JSON list of N, CA and C in Angstrom, two decimals:
[
{"chain": "A", "resi": 193, "resn": "MET", "atom": "N", "xyz": [0.87, -1.21, 0.07]},
{"chain": "A", "resi": 193, "resn": "MET", "atom": "CA", "xyz": [0.10, -0.10, -0.04]},
{"chain": "A", "resi": 193, "resn": "MET", "atom": "C", "xyz": [0.96, 1.06, -0.05]},
{"chain": "A", "resi": 194, "resn": "ASN", "atom": "N", "xyz": [0.82, 2.00, -1.01]},
{"chain": "A", "resi": 194, "resn": "ASN", "atom": "CA", "xyz": [1.65, 3.25, -1.37]},
{"chain": "A", "resi": 194, "resn": "ASN", "atom": "C", "xyz": [0.80, 4.40, -0.64]},
{"chain": "A", "resi": 195, "resn": "PHE", "atom": "N", "xyz": [1.24, 5.24, 0.50]},
{"chain": "A", "resi": 195, "resn": "PHE", "atom": "CA", "xyz": [0.56, 6.21, 1.00]},
{"chain": "A", "resi": 195, "resn": "PHE", "atom": "C", "xyz": [0.71, 7.54, 0.25]},
{"chain": "A", "resi": 196, "resn": "PHE", "atom": "N", "xyz": [1.88, 7.50, -0.51]},
{"chain": "A", "resi": 196, "resn": "PHE", "atom": "CA", "xyz": [2.41, 8.58, -1.27]},
{"chain": "A", "resi": 196, "resn": "PHE", "atom": "C", "xyz": [1.69, 8.96, -2.51]},
{"chain": "A", "resi": 197, "resn": "ASP", "atom": "N", "xyz": [0.85, 8.09, -3.00]},
{"chain": "A", "resi": 197, "resn": "ASP", "atom": "CA", "xyz": [0.45, 8.44, -4.52]},
{"chain": "A", "resi": 197, "resn": "ASP", "atom": "C", "xyz": [-0.86, 9.65, -4.08]},
{"chain": "A", "resi": 198, "resn": "ARG", "atom": "N", "xyz": [-0.81, 10.55, -4.91]},
{"chain": "A", "resi": 198, "resn": "ARG", "atom": "CA", "xyz": [-1.78, 11.55, -4.80]},
{"chain": "A", "resi": 198, "resn": "ARG", "atom": "C", "xyz": [-3.23, 11.01, -5.17]},
{"chain": "A", "resi": 199, "resn": "ALA", "atom": "N", "xyz": [-4.18, 11.66, -4.72]},
{"chain": "A", "resi": 199, "resn": "ALA", "atom": "CA", "xyz": [-5.81, 11.12, -5.05]},
{"chain": "A", "resi": 199, "resn": "ALA", "atom": "C", "xyz": [-6.04, 11.77, -6.27]},
{"chain": "A", "resi": 200, "resn": "GLU", "atom": "N", "xyz": [-6.81, 10.75, -6.97]},
{"chain": "A", "resi": 200, "resn": "GLU", "atom": "CA", "xyz": [-7.05, 10.78, -8.50]},
{"chain": "A", "resi": 200, "resn": "GLU", "atom": "C", "xyz": [-8.57, 11.72, -8.47]},
{"chain": "A", "resi": 201, "resn": "THR", "atom": "N", "xyz": [-8.71, 12.66, -9.13]},
{"chain": "A", "resi": 201, "resn": "THR", "atom": "CA", "xyz": [-10.10, 13.30, -9.22]},
{"chain": "A", "resi": 201, "resn": "THR", "atom": "C", "xyz": [-10.75, 12.82, -10.37]},
{"chain": "A", "resi": 202, "resn": "ASN", "atom": "N", "xyz": [-12.19, 13.17, -10.33]},
{"chain": "A", "resi": 202, "resn": "ASN", "atom": "CA", "xyz": [-13.14, 12.48, -11.46]},
{"chain": "A", "resi": 202, "resn": "ASN", "atom": "C", "xyz": [-12.63, 12.88, -12.60]},
{"chain": "A", "resi": 203, "resn": "GLN", "atom": "N", "xyz": [-12.21, 14.08, -12.81]},
{"chain": "A", "resi": 203, "resn": "GLN", "atom": "CA", "xyz": [-11.74, 14.58, -14.31]},
{"chain": "A", "resi": 203, "resn": "GLN", "atom": "C", "xyz": [-10.53, 13.89, -14.70]},
{"chain": "A", "resi": 204, "resn": "GLU", "atom": "N", "xyz": [-9.65, 13.55, -13.70]},
{"chain": "A", "resi": 204, "resn": "GLU", "atom": "CA", "xyz": [-8.33, 12.93, -14.21]},
{"chain": "A", "resi": 204, "resn": "GLU", "atom": "C", "xyz": [-8.67, 11.39, -14.42]},
{"chain": "A", "resi": 205, "resn": "GLN", "atom": "N", "xyz": [-9.66, 11.01, -13.68]},
{"chain": "A", "resi": 205, "resn": "GLN", "atom": "CA", "xyz": [-10.00, 9.52, -13.96]},
{"chain": "A", "resi": 205, "resn": "GLN", "atom": "C", "xyz": [-10.52, 9.30, -15.43]},
{"chain": "A", "resi": 206, "resn": "ALA", "atom": "N", "xyz": [-11.76, 10.38, -15.73]},
{"chain": "A", "resi": 206, "resn": "ALA", "atom": "CA", "xyz": [-12.34, 10.43, -16.77]},
{"chain": "A", "resi": 206, "resn": "ALA", "atom": "C", "xyz": [-11.34, 10.66, -18.15]},
{"chain": "A", "resi": 207, "resn": "ALA", "atom": "N", "xyz": [-10.42, 11.29, -17.99]},
{"chain": "A", "resi": 207, "resn": "ALA", "atom": "CA", "xyz": [-9.37, 11.48, -18.87]},
{"chain": "A", "resi": 207, "resn": "ALA", "atom": "C", "xyz": [-8.63, 10.44, -19.20]},
{"chain": "A", "resi": 208, "resn": "ARG", "atom": "N", "xyz": [-8.15, 9.72, -18.10]},
{"chain": "A", "resi": 208, "resn": "ARG", "atom": "CA", "xyz": [-7.34, 8.51, -18.37]},
{"chain": "A", "resi": 208, "resn": "ARG", "atom": "C", "xyz": [-8.28, 7.27, -19.21]},
{"chain": "A", "resi": 209, "resn": "GLN", "atom": "N", "xyz": [-9.41, 7.19, -18.72]},
{"chain": "A", "resi": 209, "resn": "GLN", "atom": "CA", "xyz": [-10.28, 6.34, -19.36]},
{"chain": "A", "resi": 209, "resn": "GLN", "atom": "C", "xyz": [-10.72, 6.54, -20.82]},
{"chain": "A", "resi": 210, "resn": "GLY", "atom": "N", "xyz": [-10.44, 7.86, -21.18]},
{"chain": "A", "resi": 210, "resn": "GLY", "atom": "CA", "xyz": [-11.07, 8.51, -22.59]},
{"chain": "A", "resi": 210, "resn": "GLY", "atom": "C", "xyz": [-12.13, 8.96, -22.66]},
{"chain": "A", "resi": 211, "resn": "ASP", "atom": "N", "xyz": [-12.95, 9.17, -21.52]},
{"chain": "A", "resi": 211, "resn": "ASP", "atom": "CA", "xyz": [-14.41, 9.62, -21.59]},
{"chain": "A", "resi": 211, "resn": "ASP", "atom": "C", "xyz": [-14.29, 11.08, -20.80]},
{"chain": "A", "resi": 212, "resn": "ALA", "atom": "N", "xyz": [-15.04, 11.81, -21.44]},
{"chain": "A", "resi": 212, "resn": "ALA", "atom": "CA", "xyz": [-15.06, 13.35, -21.05]},
{"chain": "A", "resi": 212, "resn": "ALA", "atom": "C", "xyz": [-16.08, 13.50, -20.29]},
{"chain": "A", "resi": 213, "resn": "VAL", "atom": "N", "xyz": [-17.11, 12.60, -19.93]},
{"chain": "A", "resi": 213, "resn": "VAL", "atom": "CA", "xyz": [-18.37, 12.57, -19.02]},
{"chain": "A", "resi": 213, "resn": "VAL", "atom": "C", "xyz": [-18.05, 11.98, -17.90]},
{"chain": "A", "resi": 214, "resn": "SER", "atom": "N", "xyz": [-18.53, 12.82, -16.83]},
{"chain": "A", "resi": 214, "resn": "SER", "atom": "CA", "xyz": [-18.25, 12.65, -15.44]},
{"chain": "A", "resi": 214, "resn": "SER", "atom": "C", "xyz": [-19.08, 11.54, -15.17]},
{"chain": "A", "resi": 215, "resn": "GLN", "atom": "N", "xyz": [-18.71, 10.81, -13.85]},
{"chain": "A", "resi": 215, "resn": "GLN", "atom": "CA", "xyz": [-19.68, 9.80, -13.41]},
{"chain": "A", "resi": 215, "resn": "GLN", "atom": "C", "xyz": [-20.79, 10.24, -12.91]},
{"chain": "A", "resi": 216, "resn": "ILE", "atom": "N", "xyz": [-21.02, 11.54, -12.38]},
{"chain": "A", "resi": 216, "resn": "ILE", "atom": "CA", "xyz": [-22.22, 11.96, -11.99]},
{"chain": "A", "resi": 216, "resn": "ILE", "atom": "C", "xyz": [-22.89, 12.64, -13.18]},
{"chain": "A", "resi": 217, "resn": "ASP", "atom": "N", "xyz": [-22.60, 12.58, -14.44]},
{"chain": "A", "resi": 217, "resn": "ASP", "atom": "CA", "xyz": [-23.11, 13.22, -15.31]},
{"chain": "A", "resi": 217, "resn": "ASP", "atom": "C", "xyz": [-23.91, 12.03, -16.36]},
{"chain": "A", "resi": 218, "resn": "THR", "atom": "N", "xyz": [-23.61, 10.85, -16.01]},
{"chain": "A", "resi": 218, "resn": "THR", "atom": "CA", "xyz": [-24.05, 9.86, -16.87]},
{"chain": "A", "resi": 218, "resn": "THR", "atom": "C", "xyz": [-25.50, 9.56, -16.66]},
{"chain": "A", "resi": 219, "resn": "THR", "atom": "N", "xyz": [-26.41, 9.18, -17.63]},
{"chain": "A", "resi": 219, "resn": "THR", "atom": "CA", "xyz": [-27.86, 9.08, -17.63]},
{"chain": "A", "resi": 219, "resn": "THR", "atom": "C", "xyz": [-28.22, 7.67, -17.38]},
{"chain": "A", "resi": 220, "resn": "GLU", "atom": "N", "xyz": [-27.35, 6.64, -17.48]},
{"chain": "A", "resi": 220, "resn": "GLU", "atom": "CA", "xyz": [-27.68, 5.37, -17.18]},
{"chain": "A", "resi": 220, "resn": "GLU", "atom": "C", "xyz": [-28.24, 5.16, -16.10]},
{"chain": "A", "resi": 221, "resn": "LYS", "atom": "N", "xyz": [-29.25, 4.00, -15.92]},
{"chain": "A", "resi": 221, "resn": "LYS", "atom": "CA", "xyz": [-29.84, 3.84, -14.69]},
{"chain": "A", "resi": 221, "resn": "LYS", "atom": "C", "xyz": [-28.95, 3.00, -13.63]},
{"chain": "A", "resi": 222, "resn": "LEU", "atom": "N", "xyz": [-28.94, 3.53, -12.50]},
{"chain": "A", "resi": 222, "resn": "LEU", "atom": "CA", "xyz": [-28.31, 2.91, -11.33]},
{"chain": "A", "resi": 222, "resn": "LEU", "atom": "C", "xyz": [-28.93, 1.91, -10.40]},
{"chain": "A", "resi": 223, "resn": "GLU", "atom": "N", "xyz": [-28.33, 0.76, -10.18]},
{"chain": "A", "resi": 223, "resn": "GLU", "atom": "CA", "xyz": [-28.74, -0.20, -9.44]},
{"chain": "A", "resi": 223, "resn": "GLU", "atom": "C", "xyz": [-29.78, 0.45, -8.23]},
{"chain": "A", "resi": 224, "resn": "SER", "atom": "N", "xyz": [-30.77, 0.13, -8.06]},
{"chain": "A", "resi": 224, "resn": "SER", "atom": "CA", "xyz": [-31.77, 0.64, -7.08]},
{"chain": "A", "resi": 224, "resn": "SER", "atom": "C", "xyz": [-31.29, -0.11, -5.87]},
{"chain": "A", "resi": 225, "resn": "ALA", "atom": "N", "xyz": [-31.53, 0.52, -4.76]},
{"chain": "A", "resi": 225, "resn": "ALA", "atom": "CA", "xyz": [-31.15, 0.04, -3.51]},
{"chain": "A", "resi": 225, "resn": "ALA", "atom": "C", "xyz": [-32.12, -0.89, -2.90]},
{"chain": "A", "resi": 226, "resn": "PRO", "atom": "N", "xyz": [-31.95, -1.94, -2.04]},
{"chain": "A", "resi": 226, "resn": "PRO", "atom": "CA", "xyz": [-32.90, -2.80, -1.33]},
{"chain": "A", "resi": 226, "resn": "PRO", "atom": "C", "xyz": [-33.95, -1.87, -0.69]},
{"chain": "A", "resi": 227, "resn": "GLU", "atom": "N", "xyz": [-34.92, -2.23, -0.61]},
{"chain": "A", "resi": 227, "resn": "GLU", "atom": "CA", "xyz": [-36.03, -1.33, 0.17]},
{"chain": "A", "resi": 227, "resn": "GLU", "atom": "C", "xyz": [-35.87, -1.75, 1.86]},
{"chain": "A", "resi": 228, "resn": "ALA", "atom": "N", "xyz": [-36.08, -0.75, 2.57]},
{"chain": "A", "resi": 228, "resn": "ALA", "atom": "CA", "xyz": [-35.98, -1.32, 3.94]},
{"chain": "A", "resi": 228, "resn": "ALA", "atom": "C", "xyz": [-37.00, -2.10, 4.16]},
{"chain": "A", "resi": 229, "resn": "LYS", "atom": "N", "xyz": [-36.93, -3.23, 4.76]},
{"chain": "A", "resi": 229, "resn": "LYS", "atom": "CA", "xyz": [-38.13, -3.92, 5.38]},
{"chain": "A", "resi": 229, "resn": "LYS", "atom": "C", "xyz": [-38.50, -3.81, 6.88]},
{"chain": "A", "resi": 230, "resn": "ASN", "atom": "N", "xyz": [-39.79, -3.75, 7.38]},
{"chain": "A", "resi": 230, "resn": "ASN", "atom": "CA", "xyz": [-40.14, -3.54, 8.57]},
{"chain": "A", "resi": 230, "resn": "ASN", "atom": "C", "xyz": [-39.28, -4.64, 9.54]},
{"chain": "A", "resi": 231, "resn": "SER", "atom": "N", "xyz": [-38.79, -4.10, 10.53]},
{"chain": "A", "resi": 231, "resn": "SER", "atom": "CA", "xyz": [-38.13, -5.07, 11.51]},
{"chain": "A", "resi": 231, "resn": "SER", "atom": "C", "xyz": [-38.75, -5.07, 12.77]},
{"chain": "A", "resi": 232, "resn": "LEU", "atom": "N", "xyz": [-38.91, -6.39, 13.36]},
{"chain": "A", "resi": 232, "resn": "LEU", "atom": "CA", "xyz": [-39.70, -6.38, 14.50]},
{"chain": "A", "resi": 232, "resn": "LEU", "atom": "C", "xyz": [-38.74, -5.80, 15.64]},
{"chain": "A", "resi": 233, "resn": "PHE", "atom": "N", "xyz": [-37.43, -6.06, 15.58]},
{"chain": "A", "resi": 233, "resn": "PHE", "atom": "CA", "xyz": [-36.68, -5.32, 16.51]},
{"chain": "A", "resi": 233, "resn": "PHE", "atom": "C", "xyz": [-36.96, -3.89, 16.60]},
{"chain": "A", "resi": 234, "resn": "ALA", "atom": "N", "xyz": [-36.85, -3.00, 15.63]},
{"chain": "A", "resi": 234, "resn": "ALA", "atom": "CA", "xyz": [-37.15, -1.65, 15.29]},
{"chain": "A", "resi": 234, "resn": "ALA", "atom": "C", "xyz": [-38.54, -1.17, 15.85]},
{"chain": "A", "resi": 235, "resn": "LEU", "atom": "N", "xyz": [-39.34, -2.10, 15.44]},
{"chain": "A", "resi": 235, "resn": "LEU", "atom": "CA", "xyz": [-41.00, -1.82, 16.06]},
{"chain": "A", "resi": 235, "resn": "LEU", "atom": "C", "xyz": [-40.99, -1.84, 17.54]},
{"chain": "A", "resi": 236, "resn": "CYS", "atom": "N", "xyz": [-40.16, -2.77, 18.06]},
{"chain": "A", "resi": 236, "resn": "CYS", "atom": "CA", "xyz": [-40.43, -3.07, 19.69]},
{"chain": "A", "resi": 236, "resn": "CYS", "atom": "C", "xyz": [-39.51, -1.80, 20.18]},
{"chain": "A", "resi": 237, "resn": "GLY", "atom": "N", "xyz": [-38.35, -1.55, 19.68]},
{"chain": "A", "resi": 237, "resn": "GLY", "atom": "CA", "xyz": [-37.74, -0.25, 20.04]},
{"chain": "A", "resi": 237, "resn": "GLY", "atom": "C", "xyz": [-38.67, 0.91, 20.24]},
{"chain": "A", "resi": 238, "resn": "LEU", "atom": "N", "xyz": [-39.30, 1.33, 19.21]},
{"chain": "A", "resi": 238, "resn": "LEU", "atom": "CA", "xyz": [-40.15, 2.36, 18.95]},
{"chain": "A", "resi": 238, "resn": "LEU", "atom": "C", "xyz": [-41.36, 2.29, 20.15]},
{"chain": "A", "resi": 239, "resn": "GLY", "atom": "N", "xyz": [-41.99, 1.01, 20.21]},
{"chain": "A", "resi": 239, "resn": "GLY", "atom": "CA", "xyz": [-42.87, 0.85, 21.17]},
{"chain": "A", "resi": 239, "resn": "GLY", "atom": "C", "xyz": [-42.59, 0.86, 22.44]},
{"chain": "A", "resi": 240, "resn": "PHE", "atom": "N", "xyz": [-41.35, 0.45, 22.90]},
{"chain": "A", "resi": 240, "resn": "PHE", "atom": "CA", "xyz": [-40.63, 0.65, 24.24]},
{"chain": "A", "resi": 240, "resn": "PHE", "atom": "C", "xyz": [-40.49, 2.33, 24.41]},
{"chain": "A", "resi": 241, "resn": "ALA", "atom": "N", "xyz": [-40.08, 2.90, 23.46]},
{"chain": "A", "resi": 241, "resn": "ALA", "atom": "CA", "xyz": [-39.76, 4.44, 23.38]},
{"chain": "A", "resi": 241, "resn": "ALA", "atom": "C", "xyz": [-41.14, 5.20, 23.80]},
{"chain": "A", "resi": 242, "resn": "ALA", "atom": "N", "xyz": [-42.18, 4.68, 23.23]},
{"chain": "A", "resi": 242, "resn": "ALA", "atom": "CA", "xyz": [-43.53, 5.43, 23.34]},
{"chain": "A", "resi": 242, "resn": "ALA", "atom": "C", "xyz": [-43.94, 5.23, 24.88]},
{"chain": "A", "resi": 243, "resn": "ILE", "atom": "N", "xyz": [-43.66, 3.94, 25.05]},
{"chain": "A", "resi": 243, "resn": "ILE", "atom": "CA", "xyz": [-44.29, 3.65, 26.40]},
{"chain": "A", "resi": 243, "resn": "ILE", "atom": "C", "xyz": [-43.68, 4.31, 27.38]},
{"chain": "A", "resi": 244, "resn": "ALA", "atom": "N", "xyz": [-42.12, 4.74, 27.25]},
{"chain": "A", "resi": 244, "resn": "ALA", "atom": "CA", "xyz": [-41.22, 5.40, 28.24]},
{"chain": "A", "resi": 244, "resn": "ALA", "atom": "C", "xyz": [-41.82, 6.81, 28.16]},
{"chain": "A", "resi": 245, "resn": "MET", "atom": "N", "xyz": [-42.01, 7.48, 26.98]},
{"chain": "A", "resi": 245, "resn": "MET", "atom": "CA", "xyz": [-42.41, 8.73, 27.04]},
{"chain": "A", "resi": 245, "resn": "MET", "atom": "C", "xyz": [-43.51, 9.23, 27.61]},
{"chain": "A", "resi": 246, "resn": "LEU", "atom": "N", "xyz": [-44.66, 8.19, 27.45]},
{"chain": "A", "resi": 246, "resn": "LEU", "atom": "CA", "xyz": [-45.81, 8.16, 28.18]},
{"chain": "A", "resi": 246, "resn": "LEU", "atom": "C", "xyz": [-45.79, 8.26, 29.44]},
{"chain": "A", "resi": 247, "resn": "GLY", "atom": "N", "xyz": [-44.91, 7.54, 30.20]},
{"chain": "A", "resi": 247, "resn": "GLY", "atom": "CA", "xyz": [-44.87, 7.36, 31.37]},
{"chain": "A", "resi": 247, "resn": "GLY", "atom": "C", "xyz": [-43.95, 8.51, 32.11]},
{"chain": "A", "resi": 248, "resn": "TRP", "atom": "N", "xyz": [-43.10, 9.21, 31.28]},
{"chain": "A", "resi": 248, "resn": "TRP", "atom": "CA", "xyz": [-42.61, 10.42, 31.76]},
{"chain": "A", "resi": 248, "resn": "TRP", "atom": "C", "xyz": [-43.56, 11.60, 31.66]},
{"chain": "A", "resi": 249, "resn": "ILE", "atom": "N", "xyz": [-44.44, 11.50, 30.76]},
{"chain": "A", "resi": 249, "resn": "ILE", "atom": "CA", "xyz": [-45.46, 12.64, 30.60]},
{"chain": "A", "resi": 249, "resn": "ILE", "atom": "C", "xyz": [-46.38, 12.73, 31.90]},
{"chain": "A", "resi": 250, "resn": "CYS", "atom": "N", "xyz": [-47.00, 11.06, 32.06]},
{"chain": "A", "resi": 250, "resn": "CYS", "atom": "CA", "xyz": [-47.76, 11.12, 33.11]},
{"chain": "A", "resi": 250, "resn": "CYS", "atom": "C", "xyz": [-47.05, 11.43, 34.52]},
{"chain": "A", "resi": 251, "resn": "ALA", "atom": "N", "xyz": [-45.90, 10.96, 34.72]},
{"chain": "A", "resi": 251, "resn": "ALA", "atom": "CA", "xyz": [-44.98, 11.17, 35.91]},
{"chain": "A", "resi": 251, "resn": "ALA", "atom": "C", "xyz": [-44.99, 12.84, 35.98]},
{"chain": "A", "resi": 252, "resn": "LEU", "atom": "N", "xyz": [-44.67, 13.36, 35.02]},
{"chain": "A", "resi": 252, "resn": "LEU", "atom": "CA", "xyz": [-44.49, 14.90, 35.16]},
{"chain": "A", "resi": 252, "resn": "LEU", "atom": "C", "xyz": [-45.84, 15.57, 35.62]},
{"chain": "A", "resi": 253, "resn": "ALA", "atom": "N", "xyz": [-46.96, 15.16, 34.71]},
{"chain": "A", "resi": 253, "resn": "ALA", "atom": "CA", "xyz": [-48.21, 15.57, 35.05]},
{"chain": "A", "resi": 253, "resn": "ALA", "atom": "C", "xyz": [-48.59, 15.38, 36.45]},
{"chain": "A", "resi": 254, "resn": "TRP", "atom": "N", "xyz": [-48.25, 14.07, 37.24]},
{"chain": "A", "resi": 254, "resn": "TRP", "atom": "CA", "xyz": [-48.72, 14.02, 38.38]},
{"chain": "A", "resi": 254, "resn": "TRP", "atom": "C", "xyz": [-47.87, 14.61, 39.39]},
{"chain": "A", "resi": 255, "resn": "ILE", "atom": "N", "xyz": [-46.62, 15.16, 39.27]},
{"chain": "A", "resi": 255, "resn": "ILE", "atom": "CA", "xyz": [-45.86, 15.69, 40.23]},
{"chain": "A", "resi": 255, "resn": "ILE", "atom": "C", "xyz": [-46.53, 17.32, 39.97]},
{"chain": "A", "resi": 256, "resn": "ALA", "atom": "N", "xyz": [-46.67, 18.01, 38.73]},
{"chain": "A", "resi": 256, "resn": "ALA", "atom": "CA", "xyz": [-47.35, 19.17, 38.56]},
{"chain": "A", "resi": 256, "resn": "ALA", "atom": "C", "xyz": [-48.66, 19.31, 39.30]},
{"chain": "A", "resi": 257, "resn": "TRP", "atom": "N", "xyz": [-49.41, 18.32, 39.33]},
{"chain": "A", "resi": 257, "resn": "TRP", "atom": "CA", "xyz": [-50.65, 18.23, 40.00]},
{"chain": "A", "resi": 257, "resn": "TRP", "atom": "C", "xyz": [-50.44, 18.16, 41.68]},
{"chain": "A", "resi": 258, "resn": "ARG", "atom": "N", "xyz": [-49.63, 17.57, 42.08]},
{"chain": "A", "resi": 258, "resn": "ARG", "atom": "CA", "xyz": [-49.38, 17.54, 43.53]},
{"chain": "A", "resi": 258, "resn": "ARG", "atom": "C", "xyz": [-48.64, 18.92, 44.02]},
{"chain": "A", "resi": 259, "resn": "LEU", "atom": "N", "xyz": [-47.87, 19.46, 43.01]},
{"chain": "A", "resi": 259, "resn": "LEU", "atom": "CA", "xyz": [-47.32, 20.85, 43.46]},
{"chain": "A", "resi": 259, "resn": "LEU", "atom": "C", "xyz": [-48.31, 21.87, 43.51]},
{"chain": "A", "resi": 260, "resn": "ALA", "atom": "N", "xyz": [-49.10, 21.88, 42.43]},
{"chain": "A", "resi": 260, "resn": "ALA", "atom": "CA", "xyz": [-50.34, 22.67, 42.44]},
{"chain": "A", "resi": 260, "resn": "ALA", "atom": "C", "xyz": [-51.21, 22.59, 43.59]},
{"chain": "A", "resi": 261, "resn": "ASP", "atom": "N", "xyz": [-51.46, 21.39, 43.86]},
{"chain": "A", "resi": 261, "resn": "ASP", "atom": "CA", "xyz": [-52.37, 21.03, 45.03]},
{"chain": "A", "resi": 261, "resn": "ASP", "atom": "C", "xyz": [-51.68, 21.73, 46.20]},
{"chain": "A", "resi": 262, "resn": "TRP", "atom": "N", "xyz": [-50.40, 21.39, 46.59]},
{"chain": "A", "resi": 262, "resn": "TRP", "atom": "CA", "xyz": [-49.66, 21.92, 47.76]},
{"chain": "A", "resi": 262, "resn": "TRP", "atom": "C", "xyz": [-49.61, 23.30, 47.82]},
{"chain": "A", "resi": 263, "resn": "LEU", "atom": "N", "xyz": [-49.48, 24.04, 46.58]},
{"chain": "A", "resi": 263, "resn": "LEU", "atom": "CA", "xyz": [-49.30, 25.55, 46.57]},
{"chain": "A", "resi": 263, "resn": "LEU", "atom": "C", "xyz": [-50.90, 26.17, 46.96]},
{"chain": "A", "resi": 264, "resn": "LEU", "atom": "N", "xyz": [-51.76, 25.50, 46.46]},
{"chain": "A", "resi": 264, "resn": "LEU", "atom": "CA", "xyz": [-52.94, 26.30, 46.39]},
{"chain": "A", "resi": 264, "resn": "LEU", "atom": "C", "xyz": [-53.85, 26.02, 47.62]},
{"chain": "A", "resi": 265, "resn": "PHE", "atom": "N", "xyz": [-53.58, 24.90, 48.33]},
{"chain": "A", "resi": 265, "resn": "PHE", "atom": "CA", "xyz": [-54.55, 24.49, 49.44]},
{"chain": "A", "resi": 265, "resn": "PHE", "atom": "C", "xyz": [-53.43, 24.24, 50.77]}
]
């Protein structure tokens, strides 16, 4: 592995290949990426996060209710 070779730009690579078109400018269809499938692990994680969030909201509401009750009465 030679670390002293300089990096090759897109234009230099295109010129070396004899093609004046950059890789970005090509119109050929690229291979489509595989679609993300539903993952049971991700859905369980989101469900756990939602339950935890509702728990925190209920705890904060309970604390606010107790504080307001203490201050007003």
